[in-house]
Every structure is written in C-alpha cells, then in structure tokens.
Coordinates of C-alpha atoms and ligand atoms in Angstrom, one line a residue:
X296 CA -79.3 6.4 -20.4
X297 CA -81.0 4.1 -17.9
X298 CA -79.3 4.3 -14.6
X299 CA -80.5 0.9 -13.3
X300 CA -79.2 -0.8 -16.4
X301 CA -76.0 1.1 -16.3
X302 CA -75.4 0.4 -12.7
X303 CA -76.3 -3.3 -13.2
X304 CA -73.7 -3.5 -15.9
X305 CA -71.1 -2.5 -13.4
X306 CA -71.9 -5.0 -10.6
X307 CA -74.7 -6.8 -8.8
X308 CA -77.1 -5.5 -6.2
X309 CA -76.0 -1.9 -6.5
X310 CA -79.4 -0.2 -6.1
X311 CA -82.4 -0.9 -3.9
X312 CA -84.9 -3.3 -5.4
X313 CA -87.1 -0.3 -6.2
X314 CA -84.4 1.1 -8.5
X315 CA -85.7 3.4 -11.1
X316 CA -85.2 2.4 -14.7
X317 CA -84.9 6.0 -15.7
X318 CA -83.6 8.9 -13.8
X319 CA -84.0 12.7 -14.0
X320 CA -80.5 13.0 -12.5
X321 CA -77.9 14.2 -15.0
X322 CA -75.3 11.6 -16.0
X323 CA -71.9 13.2 -16.5
X324 CA -68.9 11.7 -18.1
X325 CA -65.3 12.4 -17.0
X326 CA -62.1 13.0 -19.0
X327 CA -58.8 11.5 -17.8
X328 CA -56.3 14.4 -17.2
X329 CA -53.4 12.2 -16.0
X330 CA -52.5 8.7 -14.8
X331 CA -50.2 7.9 -11.9
X332 CA -48.9 4.7 -10.5
X333 CA -50.9 3.2 -7.6
X334 CA -49.9 0.4 -5.2
X335 CA -51.7 -2.7 -6.7
X336 CA -51.5 -4.4 -3.3
X337 CA -53.5 -1.6 -1.6
X338 CA -57.1 -2.4 -0.8
X339 CA -58.1 1.2 -1.0
X340 CA -60.7 2.3 1.6
X341 CA -59.9 6.0 2.1
X342 CA -58.1 8.6 0.0
X343 CA -57.5 12.3 0.5
X344 CA -55.1 15.0 -0.6
X345 CA -53.2 17.3 1.8
X346 CA -50.3 19.7 1.4
X347 CA -48.7 18.1 -1.6
X348 CA -49.3 14.4 -0.9
X349 CA -51.9 11.7 -1.0
X350 CA -53.0 10.0 2.2
X351 CA -54.6 6.6 1.8
X352 CA -56.1 4.0 4.2
X353 CA -56.2 0.4 3.3
X354 CA -58.3 -2.6 4.4
X355 CA -58.2 -6.3 5.0
X356 CA -57.1 -7.9 8.3
X357 CA -53.3 -8.0 8.8
X358 CA -52.9 -5.6 5.8
X359 CA -54.5 -2.4 7.0
X360 CA -52.6 0.8 7.3
X361 CA -52.7 4.6 6.8
X362 CA -50.0 5.9 4.5
X363 CA -48.6 9.1 2.9
X364 CA -48.1 8.5 -0.8
X365 CA -46.1 10.4 -3.5
X366 CA -48.4 11.3 -6.3
X367 CA -45.9 11.1 -9.2
X368 CA -44.5 7.7 -8.5
X369 CA -47.0 6.1 -6.1
X370 CA -44.2 5.5 -3.5
X371 CA -45.2 5.1 0.1
X372 CA -43.4 7.9 2.0
X373 CA -44.7 6.9 5.5
X374 CA -46.9 4.3 6.9
X375 CA -48.8 3.6 10.1
X376 CA -50.0 0.0 10.6
X377 CA -53.4 -0.7 12.1
X378 CA -53.9 -3.6 14.6
X379 CA -53.7 -6.7 12.4
X380 CA -57.0 -7.9 13.8
X381 CA -58.8 -4.8 12.5
X382 CA -60.0 -4.1 9.0
X383 CA -59.2 -0.5 8.1
X384 CA -61.7 1.7 6.4
X385 CA -62.4 5.4 5.5
X386 CA -60.0 8.3 6.1
X387 CA -60.6 12.0 6.8
X388 CA -58.5 15.0 7.9
X389 CA -59.5 17.0 10.9
X390 CA -57.1 19.9 11.7
X391 CA -53.7 18.3 12.2
X392 CA -55.0 14.8 12.6
X393 CA -56.1 12.0 10.3
X394 CA -59.1 10.0 11.4
X395 CA -59.4 6.4 10.1
X396 CA -62.3 4.1 10.6
X397 CA -62.5 0.3 11.1
X398 CA -65.1 -1.9 9.5
X399 CA -66.5 -3.9 12.4
X400 CA -64.5 -2.9 15.4
X401 CA -66.2 0.4 16.2
X402 CA -62.8 2.1 16.6
X403 CA -61.7 5.3 15.0
X404 CA -58.0 5.9 15.0
X405 CA -56.4 9.3 15.2
X406 CA -53.0 10.0 13.6
X407 CA -50.7 12.9 13.6
X408 CA -50.7 14.2 10.0
X409 CA -47.0 14.9 10.0
X410 CA -45.6 11.8 11.8
X411 CA -48.4 9.3 11.4
X412 CA -48.0 8.5 15.1
X413 CA -51.2 7.4 16.9
X414 CA -52.9 10.2 18.7
X415 CA -55.8 8.3 20.3
X416 CA -59.0 6.5 19.5
X417 CA -62.7 7.1 19.5
X418 CA -65.6 4.6 19.7
X419 CA -68.6 4.6 17.5
X420 CA -71.4 2.1 16.8
X421 CA -72.1 0.4 13.6
X422 CA -70.0 -0.4 10.5
X423 CA -67.4 2.0 9.3
X424 CA -67.1 2.6 5.5
X425 CA -66.2 5.9 4.0
X426 CA -65.2 9.2 5.8
X427 CA -64.7 12.8 4.9
X428 CA -65.0 16.2 6.4
X429 CA -66.9 19.3 5.4
X430 CA -64.8 21.5 7.7
X431 CA -67.5 21.4 10.5
X432 CA -68.2 17.7 10.9
X433 CA -67.1 14.3 9.8
X434 CA -69.4 12.7 7.2
X435 CA -69.4 8.9 7.3
X436 CA -71.0 6.1 5.3
X437 CA -71.8 2.6 6.6
X438 CA -72.9 0.7 3.6
X439 CA -76.5 1.8 3.9
X440 CA -78.1 4.8 2.2
X441 CA -77.3 7.0 5.3
X442 CA -74.6 9.6 5.6
X443 CA -73.9 9.9 9.3
X444 CA -72.8 13.3 10.5
X445 CA -70.4 13.1 13.4
X446 CA -68.6 15.4 15.9
X447 CA -65.0 15.5 14.6
X448 CA -63.5 15.3 18.0
X449 CA -65.7 12.8 19.8
X450 CA -67.2 10.9 16.8
X451 CA -70.7 11.3 18.5
X452 CA -73.5 11.2 16.0
X453 CA -75.0 14.6 15.2
X454 CA -77.6 13.5 12.6
X455 CA -78.2 11.3 9.6
X456 CA -79.1 12.2 6.0
X457 CA -80.5 9.5 3.7
X458 CA -79.1 9.5 0.2
X459 CA -81.8 9.2 -2.4
X460 CA -81.9 9.1 -6.2
X461 CA -85.2 10.2 -7.7
X462 CA -86.7 9.9 -4.3
X463 CA -85.5 6.3 -3.6
X464 CA -82.8 5.3 -1.2
X465 CA -79.3 4.6 -2.7
X466 CA -77.5 2.0 -0.7
X467 CA -73.8 1.0 -0.6
X468 CA -72.5 4.5 -0.4
X469 CA -68.8 4.0 0.1
X470 CA -65.7 6.3 -0.1
X471 CA -66.5 10.0 0.2
X472 CA -65.0 13.3 -0.6
X473 CA -66.4 16.8 0.1
X474 CA -65.8 18.9 -3.0
X475 CA -67.1 22.4 -3.7
X476 CA -69.8 22.1 -1.1
X477 CA -71.1 18.7 -2.4
X478 CA -70.4 15.2 -1.4
X479 CA -68.9 12.9 -4.0
X480 CA -69.3 9.2 -3.2
X481 CA -68.4 5.8 -4.6
X482 CA -71.3 3.4 -4.9
X483 CA -69.8 0.0 -4.0
X484 CA -69.4 -2.5 -6.9
X485 CA -70.3 0.1 -9.5
X486 CA -68.3 2.2 -11.9
X487 CA -70.2 5.3 -10.9
X488 CA -69.7 8.2 -8.5
X489 CA -72.7 10.1 -7.3
X490 CA -72.7 13.8 -6.4
X491 CA -74.9 14.3 -3.3
X492 CA -76.4 17.5 -1.8
X493 CA -75.2 17.0 1.8
X494 CA -78.1 19.0 3.2
X495 CA -80.9 16.9 1.6
X496 CA -79.2 13.7 0.6
X497 CA -80.4 14.1 -2.9
X498 CA -78.2 12.7 -5.7
X499 CA -77.7 15.7 -8.0
X500 CA -75.5 13.9 -10.6
X501 CA -74.2 10.5 -11.5
X502 CA -70.6 10.4 -12.9
X503 CA -69.9 7.6 -15.2
X504 CA -66.4 6.2 -14.6
X505 CA -67.0 2.9 -16.3
X506 CA -64.3 3.7 -18.9
X507 CA -61.7 3.7 -16.1
X508 CA -63.0 0.4 -14.8
X509 CA -62.8 -1.0 -18.3
X510 CA -59.2 0.2 -18.6
X511 CA -58.2 -1.5 -15.4
X512 CA -59.9 -4.7 -16.4
X513 CA -59.6 -6.2 -12.9
X514 CA -60.2 -9.9 -12.6
X515 CA -60.8 -9.8 -8.8
X516 CA -64.4 -8.9 -8.3
X517 CA -63.6 -6.9 -5.2
X518 CA -61.1 -4.8 -7.1
X519 CA -63.7 -2.1 -7.4
X520 CA -63.6 1.6 -8.1
X521 CA -63.0 3.2 -4.6
X522 CA -61.1 6.3 -3.5
X523 CA -61.7 9.9 -4.2
X524 CA -59.4 12.8 -3.3
X525 CA -59.6 16.5 -4.0
X526 CA -56.7 18.9 -4.2
X527 CA -58.7 22.0 -3.3
X528 CA -55.9 24.5 -4.0
X529 CA -55.3 23.2 -7.6
X530 CA -58.8 21.9 -8.1
X531 CA -57.6 18.5 -9.0
X532 CA -59.7 15.4 -8.5
X533 CA -58.2 12.0 -8.1
X534 CA -59.8 8.5 -8.2
X535 CA -58.6 5.0 -7.9
X536 CA -59.7 1.5 -6.9
X537 CA -58.9 -1.4 -4.7
X538 CA -55.8 -3.2 -6.0
X539 CA -55.8 -0.8 -9.0
X540 CA -52.3 -0.2 -10.6
X541 CA -53.4 3.3 -11.6
X542 CA -54.6 6.4 -9.9
X543 CA -56.4 8.8 -12.2
X544 CA -56.7 12.6 -12.2
X545 CA -60.1 13.3 -13.8
X546 CA -62.2 16.2 -14.8
X547 CA -66.0 15.8 -14.6
X548 CA -67.9 17.2 -17.6
X549 CA -70.1 20.2 -16.9
X550 CA -73.0 19.0 -19.0
X551 CA -74.8 15.6 -19.3
X552 CA -73.8 13.0 -21.9
Ligands
CA870 CA1 -61.9 10.6 0.1

C-alpha cells in the first residue's frame, strides 16, 4: 500500500511534505483480541499498564488528571487532579512513581504509584506530548520528529533521536510505549502506530489500526487514536483514543498485509 495515501486518509498533515508515496517499511495489520469500556470523557494523553491496572493521563485545561482504571469495566479507581490551568500530557512509570507531562507548562509531575499523591515536580523546556520508559531513561515526544531521551529523576535531556521513515523525518509522534525493546508510537491524527528502533529512530513497521478508528466512528476530529499500554507479564497490548468509548486489546500481525 502507499503509506502517504494511507496516512492521508486518516487525517491531514500527518507526514512531512516530502512524504514518500511508497515505503519499504512493512505495513502490519492487527487483530482485536478484546474490547473493554473506556471513559468517553477522557482526552487520553498517556496510558500504561502496571500491576493489574491501567494508568491513564488526560488532557484539556480544567479536565486534566492522572487515574488508575479498572480494565474490565473502565471504572476510575483513583484519580489525581492536575492544576486546572495546566494541560496534562504523557505518562510513564519510573520505579514507584508515575511521571506526567504538561503540554505548554514545562512541568513534569511525579505521583506515588500506590496513592497517586504528588511527590514533586521537575522542569523541562519545550512542549510535552508522549512519555514512556525503557527502564534506563524516559523517552519523550514533543510533536516533532524527535524522541527526547531524559534522565528519569531530573528530566535533564540526555540526547535526541530523530524518527525517520524511509530516511525522511516523521513528525507528530505522540503517545509512546516501550515494547519488546522497540518503541511503539501514535502518529497524531492518523489511524496508524509506528514501531521505532529507539537506537536509530528508524521506523521498522507501520501498524494499520484504521479498522479501530472506523469502528469508533468519532465525529469530533480531535477524538483521535492515542494511548498505548503494554502488559509485559501477559504480553497484552492495549490501545484507545481520545474520547473513545472503547479500549482495545490487540495483537499485531507478524507478517505484512
Ligand atoms: Ca503508553
């Protein structure tokens, strides 16, 4: 398939202007293993799995929070509100703390994973979008093609890796999840995930989730696919979207379409 055409179908301005019309990167489909309820008022910005529960961060001023969510019924089990002036963004786990970003405030909040009580803040420069951890660093997106590698304690920048597809930058990298040594990422306003080699930034696969987007049939154009969580112990992969009523467990095909 043509990636540029496929991505264009899913939303505007999703690739750089020099977007390739063909790609050598494999395009993988995904099968839906299970569907679970998801809070349709949640503007999902971050998602992760830890110890039997989902953790989710939401955006929008006055509506941003970090929450523990029951998988089976989507119920909010605990919630920490973010300053109403701030717009919550990505979420990652570091040891016994959750770290959550803000879009324009340059503030990373730290939360006790058990109580969701605030445990401090860090400052960083630039926009905050997605966040995950590879066990050594925090990996952050900022809407550009860059993955910013940060010290997990101070949030200081360690290095940047540019994400490319067929040698060209891929912008709008959004929510992230570190899975089996690779980085899975949403691409904002598209129905695709990309699998990134975190060492080189090269996209090694495109995962076509447009059937999920079609099933949700959102009328709000900001209700995009966003949110990836991995249950490492059971090897379960979860995805959802902003204001989506459904959270999907999916399995990515091993071979291209
Ligand atoms: Ca995630």
